[in-house]
mmCIF file of C-alpha atoms and ligand atoms in Angstrom:
data_model
loop_
_atom_site.group_PDB
_atom_site.id
_atom_site.type_symbol
_atom_site.label_atom_id
_atom_site.label_comp_id
_atom_site.label_asym_id
_atom_site.label_seq_id
_atom_site.Cartn_x
_atom_site.Cartn_y
_atom_site.Cartn_z
ATOM 1 C CA UNK A 22 0.000 0.000 0.000
ATOM 2 C CA UNK A 23 1.043 3.546 -0.567
ATOM 3 C CA UNK A 24 1.973 4.223 3.061
ATOM 4 C CA UNK A 25 5.614 5.274 2.587
ATOM 5 C CA UNK A 26 7.268 7.973 0.484
ATOM 6 C CA UNK A 27 10.246 5.752 -0.176
ATOM 7 C CA UNK A 28 13.734 6.812 -1.183
ATOM 8 C CA UNK A 29 14.852 5.375 -4.527
ATOM 9 C CA UNK A 30 17.465 3.176 -2.891
ATOM 10 C CA UNK A 31 17.601 -0.392 -1.594
ATOM 11 C CA UNK A 32 20.355 -1.648 0.655
ATOM 12 C CA UNK A 33 21.410 -5.225 0.121
ATOM 13 C CA UNK A 34 23.626 -5.609 3.167
ATOM 14 C CA UNK A 35 25.190 -3.814 6.089
ATOM 15 C CA UNK A 36 28.446 -3.727 8.026
ATOM 16 C CA UNK A 37 28.662 -1.934 11.355
ATOM 17 C CA UNK A 38 27.598 1.688 10.803
ATOM 18 C CA UNK A 39 27.402 1.215 7.031
ATOM 19 C CA UNK A 40 24.673 0.201 4.608
ATOM 20 C CA UNK A 41 25.633 -1.002 1.142
ATOM 21 C CA UNK A 42 23.487 -0.852 -1.995
ATOM 22 C CA UNK A 43 23.352 -3.277 -4.938
ATOM 23 C CA UNK A 44 26.182 -1.423 -6.698
ATOM 24 C CA UNK A 45 28.477 -1.754 -3.691
ATOM 25 C CA UNK A 46 28.166 1.934 -2.768
ATOM 26 C CA UNK A 47 28.488 2.499 0.990
ATOM 27 C CA UNK A 48 26.327 4.854 3.054
ATOM 28 C CA UNK A 49 26.788 5.821 6.686
ATOM 29 C CA UNK A 50 23.609 4.964 8.613
ATOM 30 C CA UNK A 51 23.289 8.195 10.632
ATOM 31 C CA UNK A 52 20.011 7.042 12.172
ATOM 32 C CA UNK A 53 20.688 3.369 12.983
ATOM 33 C CA UNK A 54 17.741 2.609 10.667
ATOM 34 C CA UNK A 55 15.471 4.612 13.014
ATOM 35 C CA UNK A 56 17.103 3.932 16.378
ATOM 36 C CA UNK A 57 16.829 0.169 15.968
ATOM 37 C CA UNK A 58 20.339 -0.975 15.029
ATOM 38 C CA UNK A 59 22.310 0.566 17.886
ATOM 39 C CA UNK A 60 24.957 -2.145 17.568
ATOM 40 C CA UNK A 61 25.146 -1.517 13.838
ATOM 41 C CA UNK A 62 24.463 -3.998 11.062
ATOM 42 C CA UNK A 63 25.593 -7.629 10.956
ATOM 43 C CA UNK A 64 26.990 -7.502 14.498
ATOM 44 C CA UNK A 65 28.725 -10.847 15.204
ATOM 45 C CA UNK A 66 27.067 -11.301 18.634
ATOM 46 C CA UNK A 67 23.623 -10.777 17.098
ATOM 47 C CA UNK A 68 24.295 -13.079 14.151
ATOM 48 C CA UNK A 69 25.501 -15.768 16.576
ATOM 49 C CA UNK A 70 22.497 -15.406 18.899
ATOM 50 C CA UNK A 71 19.961 -15.515 16.062
ATOM 51 C CA UNK A 72 21.507 -18.453 14.233
ATOM 52 C CA UNK A 73 22.030 -20.506 17.388
ATOM 53 C CA UNK A 74 18.443 -19.893 18.523
ATOM 54 C CA UNK A 75 16.985 -20.544 15.047
ATOM 55 C CA UNK A 76 18.680 -23.955 15.120
ATOM 56 C CA UNK A 77 17.140 -24.744 18.546
ATOM 57 C CA UNK A 78 13.599 -23.349 18.357
ATOM 58 C CA UNK A 79 12.166 -20.034 17.140
ATOM 59 C CA UNK A 80 8.672 -20.011 18.549
ATOM 60 C CA UNK A 81 6.911 -22.062 21.203
ATOM 61 C CA UNK A 82 3.877 -19.817 22.009
ATOM 62 C CA UNK A 83 2.947 -18.065 25.224
ATOM 63 C CA UNK A 84 0.898 -21.114 26.234
ATOM 64 C CA UNK A 85 4.027 -22.447 27.927
ATOM 65 C CA UNK A 86 6.990 -21.128 29.892
ATOM 66 C CA UNK A 87 9.690 -19.447 27.826
ATOM 67 C CA UNK A 88 12.956 -19.471 29.756
ATOM 68 C CA UNK A 89 14.623 -16.867 27.547
ATOM 69 C CA UNK A 90 11.633 -14.537 28.028
ATOM 70 C CA UNK A 91 11.938 -14.923 31.805
ATOM 71 C CA UNK A 92 15.663 -14.165 31.611
ATOM 72 C CA UNK A 93 15.040 -11.091 29.496
ATOM 73 C CA UNK A 94 12.281 -9.905 31.861
ATOM 74 C CA UNK A 95 14.582 -10.355 34.867
ATOM 75 C CA UNK A 96 17.399 -8.410 33.228
ATOM 76 C CA UNK A 97 15.176 -5.567 32.038
ATOM 77 C CA UNK A 98 13.601 -5.305 35.491
ATOM 78 C CA UNK A 99 17.025 -5.194 37.134
ATOM 79 C CA UNK A 100 18.131 -2.490 34.732
ATOM 80 C CA UNK A 101 14.965 -0.396 35.038
ATOM 81 C CA UNK A 102 13.933 -0.804 38.681
ATOM 82 C CA UNK A 103 10.608 -2.224 37.493
ATOM 83 C CA UNK A 104 9.205 -5.595 38.636
ATOM 84 C CA UNK A 105 7.355 -7.176 35.710
ATOM 85 C CA UNK A 106 7.484 -7.242 31.922
ATOM 86 C CA UNK A 107 5.137 -7.864 29.005
ATOM 87 C CA UNK A 108 6.654 -8.432 25.566
ATOM 88 C CA UNK A 109 5.252 -7.250 22.254
ATOM 89 C CA UNK A 110 6.558 -6.955 18.698
ATOM 90 C CA UNK A 111 6.732 -3.173 18.401
ATOM 91 C CA UNK A 112 6.782 0.113 20.250
ATOM 92 C CA UNK A 113 3.174 0.884 19.409
ATOM 93 C CA UNK A 114 2.047 -2.383 20.977
ATOM 94 C CA UNK A 115 4.219 -1.792 24.048
ATOM 95 C CA UNK A 116 2.455 1.557 24.516
ATOM 96 C CA UNK A 117 -0.912 -0.037 23.813
ATOM 97 C CA UNK A 118 -0.102 -2.420 26.681
ATOM 98 C CA UNK A 119 0.761 0.521 28.950
ATOM 99 C CA UNK A 120 -2.525 2.246 28.077
ATOM 100 C CA UNK A 121 -4.553 -0.920 28.741
ATOM 101 C CA UNK A 122 -2.754 -1.434 32.056
ATOM 102 C CA UNK A 123 -3.446 2.178 33.069
ATOM 103 C CA UNK A 124 -7.135 1.677 32.202
ATOM 104 C CA UNK A 125 -7.235 -1.397 34.474
ATOM 105 C CA UNK A 126 -5.791 0.622 37.345
ATOM 106 C CA UNK A 127 -8.463 3.283 36.785
ATOM 107 C CA UNK A 128 -11.157 0.605 36.683
ATOM 108 C CA UNK A 129 -10.007 -0.820 40.036
ATOM 109 C CA UNK A 130 -9.848 2.651 41.542
ATOM 110 C CA UNK A 131 -13.374 3.229 40.232
ATOM 111 C CA UNK A 132 -12.420 6.269 38.198
ATOM 112 C CA UNK A 133 -15.040 6.662 35.474
ATOM 113 C CA UNK A 134 -13.887 7.955 32.046
ATOM 114 C CA UNK A 135 -10.221 8.046 33.066
ATOM 115 C CA UNK A 136 -7.906 10.492 31.307
ATOM 116 C CA UNK A 137 -4.259 10.062 30.398
ATOM 117 C CA UNK A 138 -2.342 13.319 30.079
ATOM 118 C CA UNK A 139 -0.315 13.386 26.837
ATOM 119 C CA UNK A 140 1.888 16.051 25.252
ATOM 120 C CA UNK A 141 1.963 18.312 22.231
ATOM 121 C CA UNK A 142 4.256 16.885 19.511
ATOM 122 C CA UNK A 143 4.114 13.458 21.165
ATOM 123 C CA UNK A 144 4.627 10.292 19.147
ATOM 124 C CA UNK A 145 3.518 6.989 20.649
ATOM 125 C CA UNK A 146 2.733 4.846 17.599
ATOM 126 C CA UNK A 147 0.169 4.187 14.890
ATOM 127 C CA UNK A 148 -2.301 1.800 16.476
ATOM 128 C CA UNK A 149 -5.726 3.304 17.186
ATOM 129 C CA UNK A 150 -5.017 4.204 20.814
ATOM 130 C CA UNK A 151 -1.399 5.240 20.323
ATOM 131 C CA UNK A 152 -2.075 7.613 17.459
ATOM 132 C CA UNK A 153 -4.891 9.147 19.463
ATOM 133 C CA UNK A 154 -2.230 9.769 22.131
ATOM 134 C CA UNK A 155 0.138 11.172 19.480
ATOM 135 C CA UNK A 156 0.136 14.704 18.133
ATOM 136 C CA UNK A 157 0.989 14.622 14.464
ATOM 137 C CA UNK A 158 -1.500 15.807 11.841
ATOM 138 C CA UNK A 159 -0.640 13.203 9.135
ATOM 139 C CA UNK A 160 -0.749 10.356 11.616
ATOM 140 C CA UNK A 161 -4.274 11.225 12.835
ATOM 141 C CA UNK A 162 -6.014 12.996 9.974
ATOM 142 C CA UNK A 163 -9.031 11.221 8.514
ATOM 143 C CA UNK A 164 -9.119 8.374 11.004
ATOM 144 C CA UNK A 165 -12.024 9.660 13.104
ATOM 145 C CA UNK A 166 -13.532 8.625 15.414
ATOM 146 C CA UNK A 167 -10.423 8.519 17.570
ATOM 147 C CA UNK A 168 -10.378 6.542 20.815
ATOM 148 C CA UNK A 169 -11.031 8.877 23.730
ATOM 149 C CA UNK A 170 -9.366 9.099 27.126
ATOM 150 C CA UNK A 171 -6.457 11.440 26.377
ATOM 151 C CA UNK A 172 -6.006 15.079 27.281
ATOM 152 C CA UNK A 173 -3.172 17.114 25.799
ATOM 153 C CA UNK A 174 -0.904 19.768 27.317
ATOM 154 C CA UNK A 175 2.221 21.477 25.957
ATOM 155 C CA UNK A 176 5.438 19.455 26.334
ATOM 156 C CA UNK A 177 7.869 20.654 29.020
ATOM 157 C CA UNK A 178 5.144 22.535 30.918
ATOM 158 C CA UNK A 179 4.363 21.157 34.387
ATOM 159 C CA UNK A 180 2.289 24.226 35.208
ATOM 160 C CA UNK A 181 -0.194 23.244 32.474
ATOM 161 C CA UNK A 182 -0.575 19.824 34.091
ATOM 162 C CA UNK A 183 -1.100 21.299 37.580
ATOM 163 C CA UNK A 184 -3.777 23.464 36.015
ATOM 164 C CA UNK A 185 -5.541 20.336 34.670
ATOM 165 C CA UNK A 186 -5.482 18.758 38.114
ATOM 166 C CA UNK A 187 -7.693 21.586 39.349
ATOM 167 C CA UNK A 188 -10.359 21.018 36.705
ATOM 168 C CA UNK A 189 -10.245 17.230 36.132
ATOM 169 C CA UNK A 190 -10.740 14.676 38.902
ATOM 170 C CA UNK A 191 -10.545 11.740 36.476
ATOM 171 C CA UNK A 192 -6.876 11.927 35.520
ATOM 172 C CA UNK A 193 -5.132 8.603 36.085
ATOM 173 C CA UNK A 194 -1.725 8.918 34.438
ATOM 174 C CA UNK A 195 0.799 11.001 32.548
ATOM 175 C CA UNK A 196 2.328 9.439 29.420
ATOM 176 C CA UNK A 197 5.442 11.178 28.131
ATOM 177 C CA UNK A 198 8.664 10.718 26.159
ATOM 178 C CA UNK A 199 11.738 11.745 28.246
ATOM 179 C CA UNK A 200 13.044 13.326 25.029
ATOM 180 C CA UNK A 201 10.630 13.666 22.119
ATOM 181 C CA UNK A 202 11.893 11.763 19.092
ATOM 182 C CA UNK A 203 9.611 12.067 16.071
ATOM 183 C CA UNK A 204 8.319 15.374 17.451
ATOM 184 C CA UNK A 205 11.670 17.001 16.597
ATOM 185 C CA UNK A 206 14.293 15.878 19.182
ATOM 186 C CA UNK A 207 12.776 18.089 21.878
ATOM 187 C CA UNK A 208 14.735 18.083 25.119
ATOM 188 C CA UNK A 209 12.822 19.257 28.193
ATOM 189 C CA UNK A 210 14.283 21.303 31.064
ATOM 190 C CA UNK A 211 16.554 19.299 33.389
ATOM 191 C CA UNK A 212 13.983 19.241 36.221
ATOM 192 C CA UNK A 213 11.027 18.258 34.034
ATOM 193 C CA UNK A 214 10.876 14.532 34.803
ATOM 194 C CA UNK A 215 11.457 15.140 38.513
ATOM 195 C CA UNK A 216 8.647 17.679 38.580
ATOM 196 C CA UNK A 217 6.383 15.261 36.738
ATOM 197 C CA UNK A 218 7.264 12.562 39.280
ATOM 198 C CA UNK A 219 6.371 14.912 42.151
ATOM 199 C CA UNK A 220 3.106 15.942 40.492
ATOM 200 C CA UNK A 221 2.143 12.303 39.883
ATOM 201 C CA UNK A 222 2.927 11.409 43.512
ATOM 202 C CA UNK A 223 0.859 14.341 44.805
ATOM 203 C CA UNK A 224 -2.194 13.365 42.784
ATOM 204 C CA UNK A 225 -1.728 9.572 42.864
ATOM 205 C CA UNK A 226 -1.326 9.445 39.097
ATOM 206 C CA UNK A 227 0.866 6.924 37.312
ATOM 207 C CA UNK A 228 3.929 8.149 35.475
ATOM 208 C CA UNK A 229 4.355 6.193 32.227
ATOM 209 C CA UNK A 230 7.485 6.868 30.183
ATOM 210 C CA UNK A 231 7.697 6.038 26.488
ATOM 211 C CA UNK A 232 11.340 5.029 25.995
ATOM 212 C CA UNK A 233 10.717 3.279 22.697
ATOM 213 C CA UNK A 234 13.264 5.573 21.028
ATOM 214 C CA UNK A 235 15.307 6.916 23.983
ATOM 215 C CA UNK A 236 15.890 3.503 25.600
ATOM 216 C CA UNK A 237 18.619 0.885 25.153
ATOM 217 C CA UNK A 238 21.566 3.197 25.706
ATOM 218 C CA UNK A 239 20.672 5.816 23.123
ATOM 219 C CA UNK A 240 20.933 8.881 25.396
ATOM 220 C CA UNK A 241 23.957 7.727 27.418
ATOM 221 C CA UNK A 242 22.182 5.733 30.130
ATOM 222 C CA UNK A 243 20.228 2.545 29.494
ATOM 223 C CA UNK A 244 16.953 4.451 29.915
ATOM 224 C CA UNK A 245 16.848 8.238 29.567
ATOM 225 C CA UNK A 246 15.076 8.690 32.933
ATOM 226 C CA UNK A 247 18.178 7.262 34.626
ATOM 227 C CA UNK A 248 19.878 10.586 33.854
ATOM 228 C CA UNK A 249 17.313 12.276 36.089
ATOM 229 C CA UNK A 250 17.290 10.026 39.142
ATOM 230 C CA UNK A 251 13.596 9.273 39.062
ATOM 231 C CA UNK A 252 11.652 6.074 38.589
ATOM 232 C CA UNK A 253 8.483 5.804 36.542
ATOM 233 C CA UNK A 254 5.583 3.448 37.329
ATOM 234 C CA UNK A 255 5.521 2.099 33.791
ATOM 235 C CA UNK A 256 8.163 2.239 31.062
ATOM 236 C CA UNK A 257 7.948 1.038 27.487
ATOM 237 C CA UNK A 258 10.745 0.328 25.044
ATOM 238 C CA UNK A 259 11.250 -1.311 21.664
ATOM 239 C CA UNK A 260 13.351 0.066 18.778
ATOM 240 C CA UNK A 261 16.937 -0.628 19.946
ATOM 241 C CA UNK A 262 16.035 -3.639 22.080
ATOM 242 C CA UNK A 263 16.297 -6.201 19.267
ATOM 243 C CA UNK A 264 18.855 -4.484 16.988
ATOM 244 C CA UNK A 265 16.439 -5.057 14.097
ATOM 245 C CA UNK A 266 14.596 -8.062 15.504
ATOM 246 C CA UNK A 267 11.035 -6.850 16.186
ATOM 247 C CA UNK A 268 10.505 -6.794 19.952
ATOM 248 C CA UNK A 269 8.958 -4.354 22.412
ATOM 249 C CA UNK A 270 8.497 -4.394 26.170
ATOM 250 C CA UNK A 271 6.201 -2.784 28.702
ATOM 251 C CA UNK A 272 7.722 -2.818 32.201
ATOM 252 C CA UNK A 273 5.829 -1.895 35.359
ATOM 253 C CA UNK A 274 5.953 -1.877 39.116
ATOM 254 C CA UNK A 275 4.521 -5.021 40.737
ATOM 255 C CA UNK A 276 1.501 -3.288 42.337
ATOM 256 C CA UNK A 277 0.426 -2.028 38.898
ATOM 257 C CA UNK A 278 1.413 -5.034 36.788
ATOM 258 C CA UNK A 279 -0.724 -7.295 39.004
ATOM 259 C CA UNK A 280 -3.918 -5.725 37.662
ATOM 260 C CA UNK A 281 -3.365 -7.886 34.568
ATOM 261 C CA UNK A 282 -4.659 -11.411 35.146
ATOM 262 C CA UNK A 283 -4.340 -14.389 32.765
ATOM 263 C CA UNK A 284 -6.351 -13.833 29.588
ATOM 264 C CA UNK A 285 -6.645 -10.063 29.864
ATOM 265 C CA UNK A 286 -3.844 -9.248 27.452
ATOM 266 C CA UNK A 287 -1.548 -11.178 25.148
ATOM 267 C CA UNK A 288 0.346 -11.501 21.906
ATOM 268 C CA UNK A 289 1.004 -14.445 19.602
ATOM 269 C CA UNK A 290 4.575 -13.547 18.717
ATOM 270 C CA UNK A 291 5.471 -11.278 21.645
ATOM 271 C CA UNK A 292 8.532 -12.464 23.564
ATOM 272 C CA UNK A 293 9.169 -15.586 21.494
ATOM 273 C CA UNK A 294 12.469 -17.440 21.965
ATOM 274 C CA UNK A 295 14.074 -15.993 18.819
ATOM 275 C CA UNK A 296 13.275 -12.368 19.724
ATOM 276 C CA UNK A 297 14.295 -12.853 23.373
ATOM 277 C CA UNK A 298 17.589 -14.575 22.522
ATOM 278 C CA UNK A 299 18.395 -11.619 20.265
ATOM 279 C CA UNK A 300 17.458 -9.008 22.878
ATOM 280 C CA UNK A 301 19.548 -10.828 25.495
ATOM 281 C CA UNK A 302 22.533 -10.638 23.125
ATOM 282 C CA UNK A 303 21.842 -6.908 22.671
ATOM 283 C CA UNK A 304 21.792 -6.314 26.447
ATOM 284 C CA UNK A 305 24.954 -8.376 26.917
ATOM 285 C CA UNK A 306 26.780 -6.415 24.210
ATOM 286 C CA UNK A 307 25.625 -3.034 25.555
ATOM 287 C CA UNK A 308 26.969 -4.067 28.956
ATOM 288 C CA UNK A 309 30.233 -5.724 27.837
ATOM 289 C CA UNK A 310 31.194 -3.028 25.357
ATOM 290 C CA UNK A 311 30.057 -0.231 27.717
ATOM 291 C CA UNK A 312 27.929 1.239 24.966
ATOM 292 C CA UNK A 313 26.012 3.622 27.273
ATOM 293 C CA UNK A 314 29.305 5.300 28.131
ATOM 294 C CA UNK A 315 30.288 5.287 24.479
ATOM 295 C CA UNK A 316 27.011 6.988 23.588
ATOM 296 C CA UNK A 317 27.747 9.693 26.181
ATOM 297 C CA UNK A 318 31.303 10.152 24.925
ATOM 298 C CA UNK A 319 30.567 10.101 21.196
ATOM 299 C CA UNK A 320 27.428 12.184 21.724
ATOM 300 C CA UNK A 321 29.318 15.002 23.460
ATOM 301 C CA UNK A 322 32.017 15.106 20.788
ATOM 302 C CA UNK A 323 29.487 14.953 17.950
ATOM 303 C CA UNK A 324 27.275 17.667 19.441
ATOM 304 C CA UNK A 325 30.254 19.979 20.064
ATOM 305 C CA UNK A 326 31.709 19.435 16.591
ATOM 306 C CA UNK A 327 28.365 20.060 14.889
ATOM 307 C CA UNK A 328 27.801 23.223 16.932
ATOM 308 C CA UNK A 329 31.285 24.503 16.262
ATOM 309 C CA UNK A 330 31.265 23.831 12.525
ATOM 310 C CA UNK A 331 27.770 25.192 11.978
ATOM 311 C CA UNK A 332 28.494 28.544 13.658
ATOM 312 C CA UNK A 333 29.034 30.248 10.299
ATOM 313 C CA UNK A 334 25.959 28.609 8.777
ATOM 314 C CA UNK A 335 23.100 31.050 9.434
ATOM 315 C CA UNK A 336 20.453 28.587 8.230
ATOM 316 C CA UNK A 337 21.355 26.173 11.054
ATOM 317 C CA UNK A 338 19.326 27.619 13.904
ATOM 318 C CA UNK A 339 20.037 25.078 16.621
ATOM 319 C CA UNK A 340 21.884 21.844 17.291
ATOM 320 C CA UNK A 341 20.497 20.013 20.316
ATOM 321 C CA UNK A 342 20.827 16.543 21.730
ATOM 322 C CA UNK A 343 21.614 14.134 24.481
ATOM 323 C CA UNK A 344 23.926 11.174 23.953
ATOM 324 C CA UNK A 345 23.505 9.904 20.413
ATOM 325 C CA UNK A 346 20.093 11.493 19.900
ATOM 326 C CA UNK A 347 20.767 14.768 18.114
ATOM 327 C CA UNK A 348 18.671 17.204 16.096
ATOM 328 C CA UNK A 349 20.001 19.836 13.689
ATOM 329 C CA UNK A 350 17.256 22.400 13.359
ATOM 330 C CA UNK A 351 17.232 24.466 10.155
ATOM 331 C CA UNK A 352 15.637 27.886 9.923
ATOM 332 C CA UNK A 353 13.212 26.960 7.126
ATOM 333 C CA UNK A 354 11.401 23.871 5.832
ATOM 334 C CA UNK A 355 12.557 21.688 2.923
ATOM 335 C CA UNK A 356 16.135 22.982 2.820
ATOM 336 C CA UNK A 357 17.654 19.509 3.120
ATOM 337 C CA UNK A 358 16.144 16.302 1.763
ATOM 338 C CA UNK A 359 17.072 12.714 2.444
ATOM 339 C CA UNK A 360 18.278 12.443 -1.207
ATOM 340 C CA UNK A 361 20.855 15.196 -0.529
ATOM 341 C CA UNK A 362 22.344 13.006 2.183
ATOM 342 C CA UNK A 363 22.787 10.091 -0.217
ATOM 343 C CA UNK A 364 25.042 12.257 -2.450
ATOM 344 C CA UNK A 365 27.346 12.653 0.554
ATOM 345 C CA UNK A 366 27.290 8.961 1.424
ATOM 346 C CA UNK A 367 24.916 9.568 4.315
ATOM 347 C CA UNK A 368 21.627 7.887 5.083
ATOM 348 C CA UNK A 369 19.886 10.727 6.939
ATOM 349 C CA UNK A 370 16.395 11.477 8.208
ATOM 350 C CA UNK A 371 14.482 14.759 8.295
ATOM 351 C CA UNK A 372 11.774 15.393 10.895
ATOM 352 C CA UNK A 373 8.840 17.682 10.163
ATOM 353 C CA UNK A 374 10.720 19.121 7.112
ATOM 354 C CA UNK A 375 13.235 21.153 9.091
ATOM 355 C CA UNK A 376 15.185 19.006 11.555
ATOM 356 C CA UNK A 377 17.902 16.518 10.643
ATOM 357 C CA UNK A 378 17.597 13.683 13.152
ATOM 358 C CA UNK A 379 20.852 11.919 14.001
ATOM 359 C CA UNK A 380 20.703 8.597 15.844
ATOM 360 C CA UNK A 381 24.008 6.992 14.838
ATOM 361 C CA UNK A 382 24.990 3.496 16.008
ATOM 362 C CA UNK A 383 26.333 3.329 19.573
ATOM 363 C CA UNK A 384 29.341 1.391 18.227
ATOM 364 C CA UNK A 385 30.506 4.312 16.039
ATOM 365 C CA UNK A 386 34.308 4.867 16.147
ATOM 366 C CA UNK A 387 36.107 8.218 16.417
ATOM 367 C CA UNK A 388 37.089 8.037 12.739
ATOM 368 C CA UNK A 389 33.516 7.322 11.722
ATOM 369 C CA UNK A 390 32.199 10.182 13.836
ATOM 370 C CA UNK A 391 34.680 12.586 12.288
ATOM 371 C CA UNK A 392 33.898 11.398 8.757
ATOM 372 C CA UNK A 393 30.147 11.719 9.344
ATOM 373 C CA UNK A 394 30.596 15.217 10.803
ATOM 374 C CA UNK A 395 32.678 16.360 7.790
ATOM 375 C CA UNK A 396 30.110 15.016 5.333
ATOM 376 C CA UNK A 397 27.212 16.599 7.213
ATOM 377 C CA UNK A 398 28.921 19.976 7.392
ATOM 378 C CA UNK A 399 29.762 19.845 3.644
ATOM 379 C CA UNK A 400 26.144 18.995 2.936
ATOM 380 C CA UNK A 401 24.917 21.898 5.067
ATOM 381 C CA UNK A 402 27.360 24.275 3.346
ATOM 382 C CA UNK A 403 26.168 23.157 -0.059
ATOM 383 C CA UNK A 404 22.503 23.576 0.899
ATOM 384 C CA UNK A 405 23.089 27.045 2.278
ATOM 385 C CA UNK A 406 20.319 29.245 0.771
HETATM 386 C C1 PLP B 521 8.848 4.638 17.049
HETATM 387 C C2 PLP B 521 8.139 5.040 18.282
HETATM 388 C C3 PLP B 521 6.932 4.417 18.652
HETATM 389 C C4 PLP B 521 6.239 3.406 17.779
HETATM 390 O O1 PLP B 521 6.982 2.242 17.627
HETATM 391 P P1 PLP B 521 6.593 1.178 16.491
HETATM 392 O O2 PLP B 521 7.570 0.076 16.707
HETATM 393 O O3 PLP B 521 6.744 1.873 15.171
HETATM 394 O O4 PLP B 521 5.190 0.771 16.738
HETATM 395 C C5 PLP B 521 6.368 4.787 19.853
HETATM 396 N N1 PLP B 521 6.932 5.715 20.643
HETATM 397 C C6 PLP B 521 8.088 6.336 20.313
HETATM 398 C C7 PLP B 521 8.680 7.350 21.243
HETATM 399 C C8 PLP B 521 8.720 6.026 19.116
HETATM 400 O O5 PLP B 521 9.853 6.655 18.777
#
């Protein structure tokens, strides 16, 4: 179906940070194929985990115990401070799980017509509930009627949420991205998550964090909220968790997770042995190769270099980021297109027509970072209006 405006290029294989087309031309994957391949392409540990597991068994169904799923749940809970996990195949489904869980909590607390506070420029997925929670015109337009139960406030504005508390007694949760991804790499004030945590505690609301994009080491800690010394009640992740293998997770505190009873929620594929073996290899590699620290280190150098070299480029209005999640904001729409990147050997992504989104692989070397920076700066010079 005509759901994607596709680039006229097809990659036939990949190697670390690089994607290679049918003619053997190499492109630097500046976005880890949308924050999924944090360990790069064809990583030996991932190849080994997938092939070994495919030889044993790929799928056994959630009708029985899945040891690898239990191991993955245990590790993710240890890393997140949460107590229980549900596995899905995508970020949208992980968020759908969070929303259903929140609704169960509201039901048990006898809150009629519960509301989840969501943000301007949010992106939570493309299922019916998650696009209703999202704030993007193309994602929502023409799909009415939308599921109800969401109320929107500006991102990075705790005052607006306090205001809502005065007028709405039926709020049950706040759902928010620690850094907005698809909304334009929007980084809130340093105290934002802490203030949200305090607000949620005051009003007995749940704090649900969407770490589908920010999770798995991307921002320099395994989850972005770990930069802020808070703990959510629910956290979702997906993209980087499987390094290209479709897998998502919704993690929650025990007291909340226990509202789900057998039969209330499920997934045919979610958390199957193949996906879990892959995710376990991803977690092991992130740990062994200290990729969170690498993301911090490379992110700082990349951000500084981009800022420094774009000083004399008046059409670059802002370079912002945290770890390896960086946005280059241009002062007008449609100045740079993804096709322009290809001419410089870069596979790039543009958000909302005016922001180049960089999510390079966590395994990027110093040489690769410097090469990518040079190419990006040349591209920006060439596109100068
Ligand atoms: C990509 C993304 C989603 C949706 O994930 P899918 O796997 O495409 O369903 C949800 N939330 C955030 C923050 C995302 O970046």
